Amino acid sequence: MKHGKHYVDSAKLIDRSKLYDSDEALNICCQTAKAKFDETVELHVRLGVDSRHADQQVRGAVVLPHGTGKDVRVVAICKGDAAKAAEEAGAMMVGDADLIAKIQNEGFVDFDVLVTTPDMMGQVGRLGKILGPRGLMPNPKAGTVTPDIGRAVTEAKAGKIEYRLDKQNIIHVPVGKASFGPEKLAENLKVVMEAIVKAKPAAAKGQYIKSATVATTMGPGVKMSSSKYGV
């Protein structure tokens, strides 16, 4: 694979054989952000678990102290007082059967987060084939299925992000924008790493965090030590 000039120049800043302290890794990341847009800084963590086993799943959600730097579009499927609370919290769109039909019949998925109440999950469950592959399906573990719908909308808009294993046993998650600078990114990353460590399954054996890497949208990866998080 041939990389562009900016990528090649950025790669020269990185010692591939070194595990950087998280603060230093993020500082380098910010230096590699040379695109014309505000690049997202992403964390990629390979875990020593097997996602094929239900008792080794790692999934959850955290609110980043400095948000994601993105204007999050939240829709809510709920009724009555919950619908009113969702609207007051700033949901982009609120509905029940009508919104479900819009997603099911029109393929409407132009949003970032879908929240709903437990009483609506029987109907929302039918949208699994549409929402599931896009990572938009509400889940109680992620806090997107809850009776406190107003809080769910507020947290999503404030920078609540979901983390979960992919089939390669890696978690990919944004920790902010390059424009945040190393200090704010470090605070966001700390919250995510501590949550992943806390979510370690009891069935996990051996080394839990195999590797951790941070990278901007267009930049090279910077390998990071996870020792400061107790693993």
PDB file of C-alpha atoms in Angstrom:
ATOM      1  CA  MET A   1       0.000   0.000   0.000  1.00  0.00           C
ATOM      2  CA  LYS A   2       1.409   3.375  -1.042  1.00  0.00           C
ATOM      3  CA  HIS A   3       0.984   6.225   1.445  1.00  0.00           C
ATOM      4  CA  GLY A   4       0.856   9.949   0.755  1.00  0.00           C
ATOM      5  CA  LYS A   5       3.592  12.456   1.567  1.00  0.00           C
ATOM      6  CA  HIS A   6       1.933  13.668   4.805  1.00  0.00           C
ATOM      7  CA  TYR A   7       1.599  10.086   6.088  1.00  0.00           C
ATOM      8  CA  VAL A   8       5.212   9.276   5.236  1.00  0.00           C
ATOM      9  CA  ASP A   9       6.431  12.466   6.949  1.00  0.00           C
ATOM     10  CA  SER A  10       4.325  11.702  10.019  1.00  0.00           C
ATOM     11  CA  ALA A  11       5.619   8.134  10.202  1.00  0.00           C
ATOM     12  CA  LYS A  12       9.152   9.522  10.622  1.00  0.00           C
ATOM     13  CA  LEU A  13       8.096  10.956  14.003  1.00  0.00           C
ATOM     14  CA  ILE A  14       7.339   7.485  15.338  1.00  0.00           C
ATOM     15  CA  ASP A  15       9.696   4.793  16.631  1.00  0.00           C
ATOM     16  CA  ARG A  16       7.862   1.606  15.627  1.00  0.00           C
ATOM     17  CA  SER A  17       9.790  -0.470  18.147  1.00  0.00           C
ATOM     18  CA  LYS A  18       8.767   1.689  21.111  1.00  0.00           C
ATOM     19  CA  LEU A  19       5.752   1.619  23.409  1.00  0.00           C
ATOM     20  CA  TYR A  20       5.002   5.247  24.212  1.00  0.00           C
ATOM     21  CA  ASP A  21       3.481   6.579  27.397  1.00  0.00           C
ATOM     22  CA  SER A  22      -0.114   7.598  26.608  1.00  0.00           C
ATOM     23  CA  ASP A  23       0.619  11.334  27.009  1.00  0.00           C
ATOM     24  CA  GLU A  24       3.573  11.146  24.626  1.00  0.00           C
ATOM     25  CA  ALA A  25       1.598   9.004  22.167  1.00  0.00           C
ATOM     26  CA  LEU A  26      -1.205  11.569  22.039  1.00  0.00           C
ATOM     27  CA  ASN A  27       1.258  14.416  21.657  1.00  0.00           C
ATOM     28  CA  ILE A  28       2.735  12.671  18.599  1.00  0.00           C
ATOM     29  CA  CYS A  29      -0.786  12.010  17.277  1.00  0.00           C
ATOM     30  CA  CYS A  30      -1.585  15.707  17.359  1.00  0.00           C
ATOM     31  CA  GLN A  31       1.622  16.423  15.439  1.00  0.00           C
ATOM     32  CA  THR A  32       0.620  13.917  12.735  1.00  0.00           C
ATOM     33  CA  ALA A  33      -2.787  15.550  12.130  1.00  0.00           C
ATOM     34  CA  LYS A  34      -1.994  17.306   8.879  1.00  0.00           C
ATOM     35  CA  ALA A  35      -5.268  16.926   6.968  1.00  0.00           C
ATOM     36  CA  LYS A  36      -7.343  19.962   6.003  1.00  0.00           C
ATOM     37  CA  PHE A  37     -10.134  18.835   8.348  1.00  0.00           C
ATOM     38  CA  ASP A  38     -10.122  18.316  12.110  1.00  0.00           C
ATOM     39  CA  GLU A  39      -9.077  14.675  12.344  1.00  0.00           C
ATOM     40  CA  THR A  40     -10.577  12.293  14.881  1.00  0.00           C
ATOM     41  CA  VAL A  41      -8.156  10.614  17.270  1.00  0.00           C
ATOM     42  CA  GLU A  42      -9.026   6.940  17.611  1.00  0.00           C
ATOM     43  CA  LEU A  43      -8.027   4.316  20.168  1.00  0.00           C
ATOM     44  CA  HIS A  44      -7.609   0.695  19.061  1.00  0.00           C
ATOM     45  CA  VAL A  45      -7.254  -1.904  21.824  1.00  0.00           C
ATOM     46  CA  ARG A  46      -6.615  -5.605  21.145  1.00  0.00           C
ATOM     47  CA  LEU A  47      -7.835  -7.752  24.037  1.00  0.00           C
ATOM     48  CA  GLY A  48      -6.817 -11.235  25.158  1.00  0.00           C
ATOM     49  CA  VAL A  49     -10.378 -12.568  25.052  1.00  0.00           C
ATOM     50  CA  ASP A  50     -12.419 -14.563  22.561  1.00  0.00           C
ATOM     51  CA  SER A  51     -15.486 -12.667  21.325  1.00  0.00           C
ATOM     52  CA  ARG A  52     -17.051 -15.931  20.122  1.00  0.00           C
ATOM     53  CA  HIS A  53     -17.841 -16.796  23.739  1.00  0.00           C
ATOM     54  CA  ALA A  54     -20.718 -14.989  25.458  1.00  0.00           C
ATOM     55  CA  ASP A  55     -18.861 -14.898  28.797  1.00  0.00           C
ATOM     56  CA  GLN A  56     -15.923 -13.062  27.221  1.00  0.00           C
ATOM     57  CA  GLN A  57     -17.788 -10.165  25.648  1.00  0.00           C
ATOM     58  CA  VAL A  58     -16.563  -6.671  26.469  1.00  0.00           C
ATOM     59  CA  ARG A  59     -19.099  -3.935  25.911  1.00  0.00           C
ATOM     60  CA  GLY A  60     -20.193  -0.739  27.586  1.00  0.00           C
ATOM     61  CA  ALA A  61     -20.455   3.018  27.289  1.00  0.00           C
ATOM     62  CA  VAL A  62     -18.804   6.047  28.874  1.00  0.00           C
ATOM     63  CA  VAL A  63     -19.283   9.804  28.725  1.00  0.00           C
ATOM     64  CA  LEU A  64     -16.097  11.509  27.545  1.00  0.00           C
ATOM     65  CA  PRO A  65     -15.335  14.498  29.813  1.00  0.00           C
ATOM     66  CA  HIS A  66     -14.559  16.685  26.793  1.00  0.00           C
ATOM     67  CA  GLY A  67     -17.022  15.084  24.385  1.00  0.00           C
ATOM     68  CA  THR A  68     -16.212  13.758  20.932  1.00  0.00           C
ATOM     69  CA  GLY A  69     -16.026  17.073  19.099  1.00  0.00           C
ATOM     70  CA  LYS A  70     -18.923  15.946  16.953  1.00  0.00           C
ATOM     71  CA  ASP A  71     -22.488  17.245  16.778  1.00  0.00           C
ATOM     72  CA  VAL A  72     -24.298  14.022  17.709  1.00  0.00           C
ATOM     73  CA  ARG A  73     -27.658  13.437  16.030  1.00  0.00           C
ATOM     74  CA  VAL A  74     -29.930  11.605  18.471  1.00  0.00           C
ATOM     75  CA  VAL A  75     -33.363  10.156  17.705  1.00  0.00           C
ATOM     76  CA  ALA A  76     -35.714   8.743  20.329  1.00  0.00           C
ATOM     77  CA  ILE A  77     -38.438   6.127  20.019  1.00  0.00           C
ATOM     78  CA  CYS A  78     -40.795   6.590  22.965  1.00  0.00           C
ATOM     79  CA  LYS A  79     -44.244   7.798  24.023  1.00  0.00           C
ATOM     80  CA  GLY A  80     -45.934  10.176  26.435  1.00  0.00           C
ATOM     81  CA  ASP A  81     -43.819  11.818  29.128  1.00  0.00           C
ATOM     82  CA  ALA A  82     -40.687  10.084  27.821  1.00  0.00           C
ATOM     83  CA  ALA A  83     -41.229  11.667  24.395  1.00  0.00           C
ATOM     84  CA  LYS A  84     -41.597  15.085  25.999  1.00  0.00           C
ATOM     85  CA  ALA A  85     -38.386  14.534  27.992  1.00  0.00           C
ATOM     86  CA  ALA A  86     -36.513  13.501  24.832  1.00  0.00           C
ATOM     87  CA  GLU A  87     -37.648  16.630  23.003  1.00  0.00           C
ATOM     88  CA  GLU A  88     -36.647  18.878  25.916  1.00  0.00           C
ATOM     89  CA  ALA A  89     -33.216  17.193  26.046  1.00  0.00           C
ATOM     90  CA  GLY A  90     -32.611  18.092  22.407  1.00  0.00           C
ATOM     91  CA  ALA A  91     -33.344  14.931  20.425  1.00  0.00           C
ATOM     92  CA  MET A  92     -33.245  15.569  16.681  1.00  0.00           C
ATOM     93  CA  MET A  93     -36.395  13.509  16.133  1.00  0.00           C
ATOM     94  CA  VAL A  94     -38.890  11.849  18.493  1.00  0.00           C
ATOM     95  CA  GLY A  95     -41.607   9.351  17.616  1.00  0.00           C
ATOM     96  CA  ASP A  96     -43.003   5.873  18.233  1.00  0.00           C
ATOM     97  CA  ALA A  97     -44.803   3.782  15.586  1.00  0.00           C
ATOM     98  CA  ASP A  98     -44.317   6.512  12.967  1.00  0.00           C
ATOM     99  CA  LEU A  99     -40.549   6.656  13.503  1.00  0.00           C
ATOM    100  CA  ILE A 100     -40.283   2.863  13.512  1.00  0.00           C
ATOM    101  CA  ALA A 101     -42.143   2.805  10.171  1.00  0.00           C
ATOM    102  CA  LYS A 102     -39.851   5.502   8.764  1.00  0.00           C
ATOM    103  CA  ILE A 103     -36.798   3.390   9.592  1.00  0.00           C
ATOM    104  CA  GLN A 104     -38.377   0.126   8.463  1.00  0.00           C
ATOM    105  CA  ASN A 105     -40.045   1.290   5.251  1.00  0.00           C
ATOM    106  CA  GLU A 106     -37.918   4.220   4.141  1.00  0.00           C
ATOM    107  CA  GLY A 107     -34.536   3.017   5.411  1.00  0.00           C
ATOM    108  CA  PHE A 108     -34.095   6.166   7.491  1.00  0.00           C
ATOM    109  CA  VAL A 109     -30.770   5.862   9.325  1.00  0.00           C
ATOM    110  CA  ASP A 110     -29.492   9.442   9.058  1.00  0.00           C
ATOM    111  CA  PHE A 111     -28.614   9.721  12.742  1.00  0.00           C
ATOM    112  CA  ASP A 112     -25.785   8.766  15.118  1.00  0.00           C
ATOM    113  CA  VAL A 113     -27.591   7.383  18.173  1.00  0.00           C
ATOM    114  CA  LEU A 114     -31.001   5.809  18.730  1.00  0.00           C
ATOM    115  CA  VAL A 115     -32.415   5.715  22.256  1.00  0.00           C
ATOM    116  CA  THR A 116     -35.629   4.095  23.404  1.00  0.00           C
ATOM    117  CA  THR A 117     -37.574   3.020  26.480  1.00  0.00           C
ATOM    118  CA  PRO A 118     -37.915  -0.620  27.620  1.00  0.00           C
ATOM    119  CA  ASP A 119     -41.654  -0.699  26.748  1.00  0.00           C
ATOM    120  CA  MET A 120     -40.844   0.038  23.092  1.00  0.00           C
ATOM    121  CA  MET A 121     -38.166  -2.628  22.629  1.00  0.00           C
ATOM    122  CA  GLY A 122     -40.689  -5.222  21.454  1.00  0.00           C
ATOM    123  CA  GLN A 123     -41.327  -3.060  18.391  1.00  0.00           C
ATOM    124  CA  VAL A 124     -37.812  -1.648  18.030  1.00  0.00           C
ATOM    125  CA  GLY A 125     -36.452  -5.215  18.003  1.00  0.00           C
ATOM    126  CA  ARG A 126     -37.924  -5.676  14.521  1.00  0.00           C
ATOM    127  CA  LEU A 127     -35.427  -3.122  13.224  1.00  0.00           C
ATOM    128  CA  GLY A 128     -32.440  -5.296  14.115  1.00  0.00           C
ATOM    129  CA  LYS A 129     -31.526  -6.153  10.511  1.00  0.00           C
ATOM    130  CA  ILE A 130     -31.426  -2.465   9.599  1.00  0.00           C
ATOM    131  CA  LEU A 131     -29.864  -1.009  12.741  1.00  0.00           C
ATOM    132  CA  GLY A 132     -27.604  -3.876  13.843  1.00  0.00           C
ATOM    133  CA  PRO A 133     -25.074  -3.795  10.970  1.00  0.00           C
ATOM    134  CA  ARG A 134     -24.733  -0.019  11.397  1.00  0.00           C
ATOM    135  CA  GLY A 135     -24.112  -0.215  15.138  1.00  0.00           C
ATOM    136  CA  LEU A 136     -27.308   1.744  15.838  1.00  0.00           C
ATOM    137  CA  MET A 137     -29.342  -0.902  17.680  1.00  0.00           C
ATOM    138  CA  PRO A 138     -30.260   0.278  21.213  1.00  0.00           C
ATOM    139  CA  ASN A 139     -28.845  -1.814  24.054  1.00  0.00           C
ATOM    140  CA  PRO A 140     -29.353  -1.628  27.840  1.00  0.00           C
ATOM    141  CA  LYS A 141     -25.595  -2.119  28.453  1.00  0.00           C
ATOM    142  CA  ALA A 142     -24.870   0.967  26.383  1.00  0.00           C
ATOM    143  CA  GLY A 143     -27.532   2.969  28.221  1.00  0.00           C
ATOM    144  CA  THR A 144     -29.593   3.456  25.050  1.00  0.00           C
ATOM    145  CA  VAL A 145     -32.528   1.418  26.375  1.00  0.00           C
ATOM    146  CA  THR A 146     -33.655   3.182  29.541  1.00  0.00           C
ATOM    147  CA  PRO A 147     -36.729   4.647  31.231  1.00  0.00           C
ATOM    148  CA  ASP A 148     -34.721   7.856  31.816  1.00  0.00           C
ATOM    149  CA  ILE A 149     -34.799   8.854  28.159  1.00  0.00           C
ATOM    150  CA  GLY A 150     -34.032  12.529  28.794  1.00  0.00           C
ATOM    151  CA  ARG A 151     -30.767  11.635  30.470  1.00  0.00           C
ATOM    152  CA  ALA A 152     -29.901   9.220  27.648  1.00  0.00           C
ATOM    153  CA  VAL A 153     -30.358  11.964  25.049  1.00  0.00           C
ATOM    154  CA  THR A 154     -28.361  14.484  27.101  1.00  0.00           C
ATOM    155  CA  GLU A 155     -25.461  12.068  27.622  1.00  0.00           C
ATOM    156  CA  ALA A 156     -25.384  11.030  23.955  1.00  0.00           C
ATOM    157  CA  LYS A 157     -25.217  14.657  22.855  1.00  0.00           C
ATOM    158  CA  ALA A 158     -22.576  15.426  25.497  1.00  0.00           C
ATOM    159  CA  GLY A 159     -20.183  12.802  24.156  1.00  0.00           C
ATOM    160  CA  LYS A 160     -21.256   9.385  25.371  1.00  0.00           C
ATOM    161  CA  ILE A 161     -19.551   6.727  23.294  1.00  0.00           C
ATOM    162  CA  GLU A 162     -20.074   2.978  23.141  1.00  0.00           C
ATOM    163  CA  TYR A 163     -17.209   0.496  23.063  1.00  0.00           C
ATOM    164  CA  ARG A 164     -17.442  -3.174  22.098  1.00  0.00           C
ATOM    165  CA  LEU A 165     -15.337  -5.968  20.676  1.00  0.00           C
ATOM    166  CA  ASP A 166     -15.282  -6.680  16.977  1.00  0.00           C
ATOM    167  CA  LYS A 167     -14.746 -10.167  15.531  1.00  0.00           C
ATOM    168  CA  GLN A 168     -10.967  -9.726  15.751  1.00  0.00           C
ATOM    169  CA  ASN A 169     -11.221  -9.025  19.511  1.00  0.00           C
ATOM    170  CA  ILE A 170     -10.355  -5.350  19.003  1.00  0.00           C
ATOM    171  CA  ILE A 171     -12.155  -2.304  20.371  1.00  0.00           C
ATOM    172  CA  HIS A 172     -12.141   0.756  18.086  1.00  0.00           C
ATOM    173  CA  VAL A 173     -13.325   3.969  19.708  1.00  0.00           C
ATOM    174  CA  PRO A 174     -12.925   7.744  19.180  1.00  0.00           C
ATOM    175  CA  VAL A 175     -11.406   9.776  22.006  1.00  0.00           C
ATOM    176  CA  GLY A 176     -11.855  13.252  20.520  1.00  0.00           C
ATOM    177  CA  LYS A 177     -10.515  15.555  17.826  1.00  0.00           C
ATOM    178  CA  ALA A 178      -6.882  16.480  17.154  1.00  0.00           C
ATOM    179  CA  SER A 179      -7.802  20.113  17.864  1.00  0.00           C
ATOM    180  CA  PHE A 180      -8.532  19.181  21.495  1.00  0.00           C
ATOM    181  CA  GLY A 181      -4.796  18.984  22.160  1.00  0.00           C
ATOM    182  CA  PRO A 182      -2.913  16.276  24.122  1.00  0.00           C
ATOM    183  CA  GLU A 183      -4.222  17.200  27.598  1.00  0.00           C
ATOM    184  CA  LYS A 184      -7.951  16.952  26.849  1.00  0.00           C
ATOM    185  CA  LEU A 185      -7.402  13.869  24.706  1.00  0.00           C
ATOM    186  CA  ALA A 186      -5.494  12.255  27.588  1.00  0.00           C
ATOM    187  CA  GLU A 187      -8.409  12.853  29.964  1.00  0.00           C
ATOM    188  CA  ASN A 188     -10.854  11.335  27.472  1.00  0.00           C
ATOM    189  CA  LEU A 189      -8.576   8.367  26.814  1.00  0.00           C
ATOM    190  CA  LYS A 190      -8.101   7.718  30.541  1.00  0.00           C
ATOM    191  CA  VAL A 191     -11.872   7.372  31.006  1.00  0.00           C
ATOM    192  CA  VAL A 192     -12.128   4.900  28.114  1.00  0.00           C
ATOM    193  CA  MET A 193      -9.132   2.790  29.156  1.00  0.00           C
ATOM    194  CA  GLU A 194     -10.291   2.567  32.771  1.00  0.00           C
ATOM    195  CA  ALA A 195     -13.750   1.480  31.606  1.00  0.00           C
ATOM    196  CA  ILE A 196     -12.278  -1.249  29.368  1.00  0.00           C
ATOM    197  CA  VAL A 197     -10.077  -2.512  32.221  1.00  0.00           C
ATOM    198  CA  LYS A 198     -13.035  -2.502  34.620  1.00  0.00           C
ATOM    199  CA  ALA A 199     -15.101  -4.466  32.080  1.00  0.00           C
ATOM    200  CA  LYS A 200     -12.618  -7.379  32.030  1.00  0.00           C
ATOM    201  CA  PRO A 201     -14.671 -10.611  31.946  1.00  0.00           C
ATOM    202  CA  ALA A 202     -14.139 -13.092  34.774  1.00  0.00           C
ATOM    203  CA  ALA A 203     -13.578 -15.777  32.130  1.00  0.00           C
ATOM    204  CA  ALA A 204     -10.634 -13.893  30.566  1.00  0.00           C
ATOM    205  CA  LYS A 205      -7.295 -15.633  31.173  1.00  0.00           C
ATOM    206  CA  GLY A 206      -3.741 -14.456  30.656  1.00  0.00           C
ATOM    207  CA  GLN A 207      -2.800 -11.003  29.392  1.00  0.00           C
ATOM    208  CA  TYR A 208      -5.953  -8.905  29.051  1.00  0.00           C
ATOM    209  CA  ILE A 209      -4.716  -5.950  26.983  1.00  0.00           C
ATOM    210  CA  LYS A 210      -2.541  -7.306  24.180  1.00  0.00           C
ATOM    211  CA  SER A 211      -1.883  -3.941  22.542  1.00  0.00           C
ATOM    212  CA  ALA A 212      -3.140  -0.360  22.448  1.00  0.00           C
ATOM    213  CA  THR A 213      -2.643   2.079  19.587  1.00  0.00           C
ATOM    214  CA  VAL A 214      -3.771   5.654  18.983  1.00  0.00           C
ATOM    215  CA  ALA A 215      -4.018   7.233  15.550  1.00  0.00           C
ATOM    216  CA  THR A 216      -5.611  10.164  13.772  1.00  0.00           C
ATOM    217  CA  THR A 217      -8.042   9.585  10.902  1.00  0.00           C
ATOM    218  CA  MET A 218      -5.345   9.943   8.249  1.00  0.00           C
ATOM    219  CA  GLY A 219      -2.206   9.343  10.309  1.00  0.00           C
ATOM    220  CA  PRO A 220      -0.068   6.357  11.293  1.00  0.00           C
ATOM    221  CA  GLY A 221      -0.660   4.400  14.500  1.00  0.00           C
ATOM    222  CA  VAL A 222       1.328   5.119  17.645  1.00  0.00           C
ATOM    223  CA  LYS A 223       1.776   2.122  19.951  1.00  0.00           C
ATOM    224  CA  MET A 224       0.964   2.927  23.542  1.00  0.00           C
ATOM    225  CA  SER A 225       1.844   1.316  26.853  1.00  0.00           C
ATOM    226  CA  SER A 226      -1.138   0.291  28.980  1.00  0.00           C
ATOM    227  CA  SER A 227       0.888  -0.246  32.198  1.00  0.00           C
ATOM    228  CA  LYS A 228      -0.376   2.972  33.851  1.00  0.00           C
ATOM    229  CA  TYR A 229      -3.897   1.489  33.780  1.00  0.00           C
ATOM    230  CA  GLY A 230      -2.814  -1.508  35.845  1.00  0.00           C
ATOM    231  CA  VAL A 231      -2.570  -4.022  32.982  1.00  0.00           C
TER     232      VAL A 231
END
